[in-house]
Amino acid sequence: MTFSTVSHPFLDGKLKRLLIGGEWVESLAQETFDCLNPATGKVIAKVSRGGAEDIDRAVKAAREAFEGPWSQWKPFDRQALMLKIADHVEVNFDELGLLETLDMGAPVARTSLFKRWLVQAFRYYASQAVNIHGETSENSFPGSFMTYTVKDPVGVVGGIIPWNGPLLTQLWSICPTLATGCTLVLKPAEEAPLSCLRLAELMMEAGLPPGVVNVVPGPGHTAGAALAAHPGVDKIAFTGSTATGRKIIEASAINMKRVAVELGGKSPDIVFDDANLDIAVPGAAMGCFANTGQVCYSGTRLFVQRGIYDQFVERIAAFGKTLKVGDSLNPQTQLGPLISQAQLDRVQGYMNIACDEGAEMVSGGRRLGGELADGYFVEPTVLAGVSNDMRIAREEIFGPVLSVIPFDDEEEAIQLGNTTEYGLGGGVWSQNIGRALRVSRAIRSGMFWVNCYSVTEPAISSRGIKMSGYGEKGGRHHIEEYLYSKTVWLRTDV
Ligand code: ADP
C-alpha cells in the first residue's frame, strides 16, 4: 500500500457534513474547506465549514437532547451503549486508524497502536458510568436533619480539540460526556477533522441517540470562539495552545462555564550519568520525536549530565538518523510528515533561530525532498550547545527538534528543569532509585515518567499545571468534572 494505490471507504468524494441533532447537514453558509493529506499535499476530502450559526444550532440540539429522553437513561443503559460502541469501534478500527493516518500524517505503525487505547477508553469510562455517587455527611445542627450530596451531569459540553491526534483526543470529551449523561458539541480542528466525523458515524450505528454528540468542524476564530462564548454551553473541555487556551478562559466568563484546558509544554527530560544508556537513548529520542514532535508533553528539553554529555549527544543523533521518515502507509515508517505547510514553516523558522542563537545542529535540520517533496517532511533534529534561556529551549516548537542541555548535579538539573512557564510532562533516566524519586517529586509538572517516556492509558489520570493548564483527564477524577454536586438538607421529624 502506498499513497498512489490507497483507497478508503470514507473518502468517497462526497461532501463530509456536520452532525447536528443526529442529522448530517451542510453548514448554513454553505461553505466548505479542503482536507489535505500532509504526506502528499493532495486534497482527500471536502468538508462543510461550520460557523457560529452552526455552533448555535448544535448547542440547541445538544440542549434538547440533554433535557429529552437521554436524561432518563440509567447508568447501566449508558454503560451498555458505551460497551456497544467499544465493540463496534474495535471491529471497524482498521479503517478508522487508516483515516487518521491519511488526514494527519501519523504513520500506520503509530495509528494502529491506537486501537487498544480507543477501545479501552470506551470500556473504562463505561465502568465509570455505574460508579457515580454522592456522600452522606453527619451534621450537628440542632434537631433532626440529614445531609447528603447528589451528583448531576453539568449539561452541554463544548469540546475543542487540535489536529495532532484527534482520533484519541476527542475521547477525552466524548467518553466522560456519555458516562455522566451530559451532551456534547465537538469542534475538531480544520486541519484534521475526518476521524471525528467517522467515529461519530460509528457511534450512531451503535445506537448513540440524536443530539448527544454533535460534530461541527470549523475555524477556531469563528466556530471555536462561538462555542467558547455560547451562553447555552455549561462546560468547555479544550486541548490546544496556551495562547488559545487563554482566549477560551476569557470567553467562558460570559456565563461562568466550567473549563478544563490542556495546553502547551516544554517538558524537561533529565538523563543522569548512572542511567542505562541503551534504554535512555532511544527512550529520550522518541520522547521528543514521536508523532514528529507534535505532542504537547514531548520531552523537548533534554538535560544530560556533563560527564556523559558528548557521548549522549553523539548516540542520540545517531539514533535520530536511523529513524525511518516517510510514507506513512509503509508499516516500517516511524515518523510521518508535519501537519501543514504552516507548521513546516514554523519548525524551520525555529531551526533558523537555533542557528542564530549559536546552537550546534548535530543532526537533521532539513526538509525532505525527492519523492517526499510534496509532503511536509522534516528530519528529526538534534541541537547541542543549547542553554535553557535560548528561545528554542523556552518556546514550544511542535516539531521533531530536540535541545540538549548539559548540567552538573541533581540540584542544577531540578533548577533548570523547573525554569519554564510550562508544567505538563517530565522525565528522569537514572538507576539510582532514590535520585529518581527525588527528581520526580521536585519537577513541577502534571505528568512524569521514570526510565520511560510518554506512556499513557485512559484509566490513568493526567493534567497540566502552570501555563500548561488545568483539569483532570483520565482516571476516576475526570468524570467529576462532568458532574456537579448538590447538597440536600432533609428534615426528618416531619
Ligand atoms: P494550533 O495553533 O496548533 O492550531 P490552537 O490552540 O489554535 O492550536 O487550536 C486548537 C483548537 O482550538 C482548534 O480546534 C482551533 O480551531 C481552536 N481555536 C483556535 N482559536 C480559537 C478561539 N479563538 N476560540 C476557540 N477555539 C479556537
Short mmCIF file of C-alpha atoms in Angstrom, two decimals, residues 91-383:
data_model
loop_
_atom_site.label_atom_id
_atom_site.label_comp_id
_atom_site.label_asym_id
_atom_site.label_seq_id
_atom_site.Cartn_x
_atom_site.Cartn_y
_atom_site.Cartn_z
CA VAL A 91 -14.37 -4.28 14.62
CA ASN A 92 -14.05 -1.18 12.40
CA PHE A 93 -10.77 0.07 13.76
CA ASP A 94 -8.54 -0.59 10.76
CA GLU A 95 -10.30 1.92 8.52
CA LEU A 96 -10.53 4.44 11.37
CA GLY A 97 -6.79 4.23 12.06
CA LEU A 98 -6.01 4.48 8.34
CA LEU A 99 -8.23 7.56 8.04
CA GLU A 100 -6.29 9.22 10.86
CA THR A 101 -3.04 8.44 9.03
CA LEU A 102 -4.33 9.94 5.78
CA ASP A 103 -5.76 13.02 7.49
CA MET A 104 -2.99 14.00 9.91
CA GLY A 105 0.02 12.06 8.72
CA ALA A 106 0.98 9.82 11.65
CA PRO A 107 2.35 6.55 10.24
CA VAL A 108 0.27 3.37 10.38
CA ALA A 109 2.86 1.94 12.79
CA ARG A 110 1.62 4.60 15.25
CA THR A 111 -2.11 4.80 14.47
CA SER A 112 -2.52 1.00 14.54
CA LEU A 113 -1.47 1.12 18.21
CA PHE A 114 -4.43 3.41 18.95
CA LYS A 115 -6.89 0.53 18.71
CA ARG A 116 -6.18 -0.71 22.22
CA TRP A 117 -6.33 2.82 23.62
CA LEU A 118 -9.58 3.72 21.86
CA VAL A 119 -11.42 0.58 22.89
CA GLN A 120 -10.05 0.79 26.45
CA ALA A 121 -11.28 4.38 26.72
CA PHE A 122 -14.89 3.46 25.95
CA ARG A 123 -14.71 0.41 28.23
CA TYR A 124 -13.04 2.26 31.09
CA TYR A 125 -15.48 5.17 31.04
CA ALA A 126 -18.35 2.66 30.71
CA SER A 127 -17.24 1.36 34.11
CA GLN A 128 -17.39 4.91 35.44
CA ALA A 129 -20.99 5.36 34.24
CA VAL A 130 -22.12 2.98 37.00
CA ASN A 131 -19.74 4.42 39.58
CA ILE A 132 -21.26 7.85 40.20
CA HIS A 133 -22.11 8.61 43.81
CA GLY A 134 -22.53 11.43 46.28
CA GLU A 135 -21.97 11.10 50.03
CA THR A 136 -23.90 11.41 53.26
CA SER A 137 -22.37 13.60 55.97
CA GLU A 138 -23.18 13.80 59.68
CA ASN A 139 -24.25 17.29 60.74
CA SER A 140 -24.55 18.86 64.22
CA PHE A 141 -27.45 21.16 63.55
CA PRO A 142 -29.92 21.12 66.48
CA GLY A 143 -32.96 18.97 65.69
CA SER A 144 -33.29 16.16 63.18
CA PHE A 145 -31.58 16.77 59.89
CA MET A 146 -29.88 14.54 57.40
CA THR A 147 -27.36 15.88 54.86
CA TYR A 148 -26.22 14.28 51.65
CA THR A 149 -24.99 15.17 48.18
CA VAL A 150 -26.27 14.01 44.82
CA LYS A 151 -24.38 14.25 41.53
CA ASP A 152 -25.91 15.50 38.30
CA PRO A 153 -24.43 15.95 34.81
CA VAL A 154 -23.21 19.52 34.21
CA GLY A 155 -25.18 19.79 30.94
CA VAL A 156 -23.97 20.76 27.47
CA VAL A 157 -20.22 20.40 26.98
CA GLY A 158 -18.16 22.08 24.25
CA GLY A 159 -15.13 20.01 23.21
CA ILE A 160 -12.47 21.89 21.23
CA ILE A 161 -9.54 19.82 20.04
CA PRO A 162 -6.34 20.24 17.98
CA TRP A 163 -5.07 18.39 14.91
CA ASN A 164 -2.13 16.43 16.34
CA GLY A 165 -4.09 13.29 17.29
CA PRO A 166 -7.85 13.89 17.04
CA LEU A 167 -8.76 10.20 16.96
CA LEU A 168 -7.75 9.87 20.61
CA THR A 169 -8.04 13.46 21.82
CA GLN A 170 -11.78 13.59 21.07
CA LEU A 171 -12.30 10.73 23.54
CA TRP A 172 -11.34 12.99 26.46
CA SER A 173 -14.65 14.76 25.97
CA ILE A 174 -16.81 12.06 24.32
CA CYS A 175 -16.25 9.35 26.94
CA PRO A 176 -16.96 11.37 30.12
CA THR A 177 -19.94 13.00 28.34
CA LEU A 178 -21.51 9.60 27.69
CA ALA A 179 -20.60 8.21 31.12
CA THR A 180 -22.26 11.06 33.01
CA GLY A 181 -25.31 11.81 30.83
CA CYS A 182 -24.05 15.16 29.52
CA THR A 183 -24.29 16.08 25.82
CA LEU A 184 -21.51 17.36 23.58
CA VAL A 185 -20.73 19.74 20.75
CA LEU A 186 -17.33 18.70 19.42
CA LYS A 187 -15.33 21.15 17.30
CA PRO A 188 -12.39 19.41 15.63
CA ALA A 189 -9.56 21.42 14.09
CA GLU A 190 -9.91 22.20 10.39
CA GLU A 191 -6.54 20.56 9.68
CA ALA A 192 -7.74 17.08 10.71
CA PRO A 193 -11.48 16.55 11.31
CA LEU A 194 -12.07 13.25 9.49
CA SER A 195 -11.56 10.69 12.27
CA CYS A 196 -14.04 12.68 14.40
CA LEU A 197 -16.69 12.57 11.67
CA ARG A 198 -16.14 8.85 11.06
CA LEU A 199 -16.17 7.95 14.76
CA ALA A 200 -19.47 9.82 15.07
CA GLU A 201 -20.92 7.67 12.27
CA LEU A 202 -19.76 4.52 14.04
CA MET A 203 -21.22 5.68 17.36
CA MET A 204 -24.57 6.34 15.71
CA GLU A 205 -24.54 2.90 14.11
CA ALA A 206 -24.01 1.51 17.62
CA GLY A 207 -27.10 3.33 18.93
CA LEU A 208 -25.97 6.82 20.01
CA PRO A 209 -29.18 8.88 20.36
CA PRO A 210 -29.58 12.06 18.24
CA GLY A 211 -28.06 15.24 19.67
CA VAL A 212 -26.00 13.55 22.38
CA VAL A 213 -22.78 14.08 20.37
CA ASN A 214 -22.74 16.77 17.66
CA VAL A 215 -19.68 17.39 15.48
CA VAL A 216 -19.02 20.77 13.86
CA PRO A 217 -15.62 21.20 12.20
CA GLY A 218 -14.80 24.84 11.51
CA PRO A 219 -12.30 27.62 12.08
CA GLY A 220 -11.17 28.44 15.59
CA HIS A 221 -11.80 32.16 15.41
CA THR A 222 -15.44 31.68 14.34
CA ALA A 223 -16.82 28.25 15.27
CA GLY A 224 -14.43 27.69 18.18
CA ALA A 225 -14.86 31.18 19.59
CA ALA A 226 -18.66 30.90 19.29
CA LEU A 227 -18.64 27.64 21.24
CA ALA A 228 -16.40 29.02 23.99
CA ALA A 229 -18.64 32.07 24.43
CA HIS A 230 -22.05 30.41 23.92
CA PRO A 231 -24.35 31.04 26.89
CA GLY A 232 -26.02 27.66 26.28
CA VAL A 233 -22.80 25.73 26.96
CA ASP A 234 -22.10 24.70 30.56
CA LYS A 235 -18.54 23.43 30.26
CA ILE A 236 -15.63 23.66 27.84
CA ALA A 237 -13.02 20.93 27.50
CA PHE A 238 -10.17 22.34 25.44
CA THR A 239 -6.88 20.90 24.22
CA GLY A 240 -4.57 23.18 22.27
CA SER A 241 -2.13 26.04 22.51
CA THR A 242 -1.64 28.19 25.59
CA ALA A 243 -2.50 31.38 23.67
CA THR A 244 -5.84 29.98 22.50
CA GLY A 245 -6.49 28.47 25.94
CA ARG A 246 -6.29 31.93 27.45
CA LYS A 247 -8.87 33.25 24.94
CA ILE A 248 -11.16 30.35 25.79
CA ILE A 249 -10.94 31.00 29.50
CA GLU A 250 -11.78 34.68 28.88
CA ALA A 251 -14.70 33.83 26.59
CA SER A 252 -16.06 31.30 29.08
CA ALA A 253 -16.53 34.03 31.69
CA ILE A 254 -19.71 35.15 29.92
CA ASN A 255 -21.74 32.52 31.76
CA MET A 256 -19.17 31.18 34.22
CA LYS A 257 -18.62 27.94 32.33
CA ARG A 258 -16.59 25.23 33.87
CA VAL A 259 -13.35 25.00 31.92
CA ALA A 260 -10.63 22.38 31.55
CA VAL A 261 -7.64 23.33 29.41
CA GLU A 262 -4.72 21.12 28.41
CA LEU A 263 -2.20 23.46 26.83
CA GLY A 264 1.38 23.65 25.62
CA GLY A 265 4.55 22.32 27.15
CA LYS A 266 8.34 22.45 27.10
CA SER A 267 8.93 19.37 29.17
CA PRO A 268 12.29 18.53 30.77
CA ASP A 269 13.73 15.05 30.34
CA ILE A 270 16.75 14.52 32.59
CA VAL A 271 19.49 11.91 32.00
CA PHE A 272 21.97 11.17 34.81
CA ASP A 273 25.31 9.51 34.23
CA ASP A 274 24.10 6.39 36.08
CA ALA A 275 21.27 5.81 33.56
CA ASN A 276 21.07 2.69 31.44
CA LEU A 277 22.01 4.44 28.23
CA ASP A 278 20.84 1.60 25.98
CA ILE A 279 17.33 2.38 27.22
CA ALA A 280 17.73 6.11 27.73
CA VAL A 281 19.00 6.94 24.23
CA PRO A 282 16.02 5.56 22.26
CA GLY A 283 13.61 6.45 25.08
CA ALA A 284 14.59 10.10 25.26
CA ALA A 285 14.78 10.36 21.47
CA MET A 286 11.26 9.04 20.96
CA GLY A 287 10.07 11.12 23.93
CA CYS A 288 10.74 14.08 21.64
CA PHE A 289 10.45 12.73 18.07
CA ALA A 290 7.29 10.58 18.37
CA ASN A 291 4.44 11.89 16.19
CA THR A 292 7.09 14.06 14.51
CA GLY A 293 7.34 16.10 17.70
CA GLN A 294 3.68 17.12 17.57
CA VAL A 295 2.83 16.06 21.12
CA CYS A 296 2.13 18.56 23.88
CA TYR A 297 4.11 16.67 26.55
CA SER A 298 7.13 15.87 24.32
CA GLY A 299 10.40 15.88 26.25
CA THR A 300 11.94 18.65 24.13
CA ARG A 301 14.47 19.94 26.69
CA LEU A 302 16.87 17.10 27.23
CA PHE A 303 19.19 17.72 30.19
CA VAL A 304 22.24 15.44 30.18
CA GLN A 305 24.83 15.20 32.97
CA ARG A 306 28.08 16.75 31.81
CA GLY A 307 30.26 13.62 32.13
CA ILE A 308 28.20 11.75 29.51
CA TYR A 309 27.06 14.80 27.51
CA ASP A 310 29.24 14.40 24.40
CA GLN A 311 28.73 10.66 24.23
CA PHE A 312 24.95 11.04 24.69
CA VAL A 313 24.62 13.75 22.03
CA GLU A 314 26.51 11.55 19.58
CA ARG A 315 24.40 8.49 20.35
CA ILE A 316 21.04 10.26 20.22
CA ALA A 317 21.95 12.00 16.95
CA ALA A 318 22.96 8.61 15.52
CA PHE A 319 19.67 7.14 16.72
CA GLY A 320 17.74 10.00 15.09
CA LYS A 321 19.43 9.20 11.78
CA THR A 322 18.21 5.60 11.93
CA LEU A 323 14.57 6.67 12.15
CA LYS A 324 12.63 5.93 9.01
CA VAL A 325 10.83 9.11 7.96
CA GLY A 326 8.48 8.97 5.00
CA ASP A 327 5.46 7.23 3.52
CA SER A 328 3.06 6.94 6.46
CA LEU A 329 1.41 3.92 4.83
CA ASN A 330 4.59 1.84 4.92
CA PRO A 331 4.46 -0.24 8.12
CA GLN A 332 8.22 0.30 8.58
CA THR A 333 7.88 4.09 8.70
CA GLN A 334 8.44 5.58 12.16
CA LEU A 335 7.87 9.30 11.53
CA GLY A 336 5.38 10.91 9.17
CA PRO A 337 5.11 14.49 7.95
CA LEU A 338 4.25 17.60 9.91
CA ILE A 339 0.60 18.56 9.61
CA SER A 340 0.83 21.51 7.21
CA GLN A 341 2.97 23.97 5.31
CA ALA A 342 2.33 26.47 8.12
CA GLN A 343 3.71 24.04 10.69
CA LEU A 344 6.69 23.23 8.49
CA ASP A 345 7.43 26.96 8.17
CA ARG A 346 7.19 27.32 11.94
CA VAL A 347 9.55 24.40 12.62
CA GLN A 348 12.06 25.57 10.03
CA GLY A 349 11.83 29.06 11.49
CA TYR A 350 12.85 27.68 14.89
CA MET A 351 15.76 25.81 13.31
CA ASN A 352 16.98 29.13 11.93
CA ILE A 353 16.53 30.73 15.34
CA ALA A 354 18.60 27.90 16.86
CA CYS A 355 21.48 28.66 14.50
CA ASP A 356 21.19 32.40 15.17
CA GLU A 357 21.29 31.72 18.91
CA GLY A 358 24.52 29.76 18.50
CA ALA A 359 23.22 26.21 18.97
CA GLU A 360 25.03 23.46 17.11
CA MET A 361 22.90 21.40 14.72
CA VAL A 362 24.35 17.93 15.26
CA SER A 363 21.90 16.08 13.04
CA GLY A 364 18.79 16.68 10.97
CA GLY A 365 17.54 20.16 10.23
CA ARG A 366 16.43 19.68 6.63
CA ARG A 367 13.15 19.33 4.84
CA LEU A 368 12.99 16.05 2.91
CA GLY A 369 12.82 16.22 -0.86
CA GLY A 370 12.73 13.68 -3.68
CA GLU A 371 9.54 11.66 -3.67
CA LEU A 372 8.58 13.29 -0.33
CA ALA A 373 8.87 16.84 -1.68
CA ASP A 374 5.10 17.41 -1.89
CA GLY A 375 4.60 16.50 1.79
CA TYR A 376 5.68 18.38 4.90
CA PHE A 377 8.53 16.10 5.94
CA VAL A 378 11.43 17.23 8.08
CA GLU A 379 14.37 15.31 9.54
CA PRO A 380 14.49 14.62 13.28
CA THR A 381 16.89 17.23 14.59
CA VAL A 382 19.32 17.25 17.50
CA LEU A 383 20.70 20.57 18.75
#
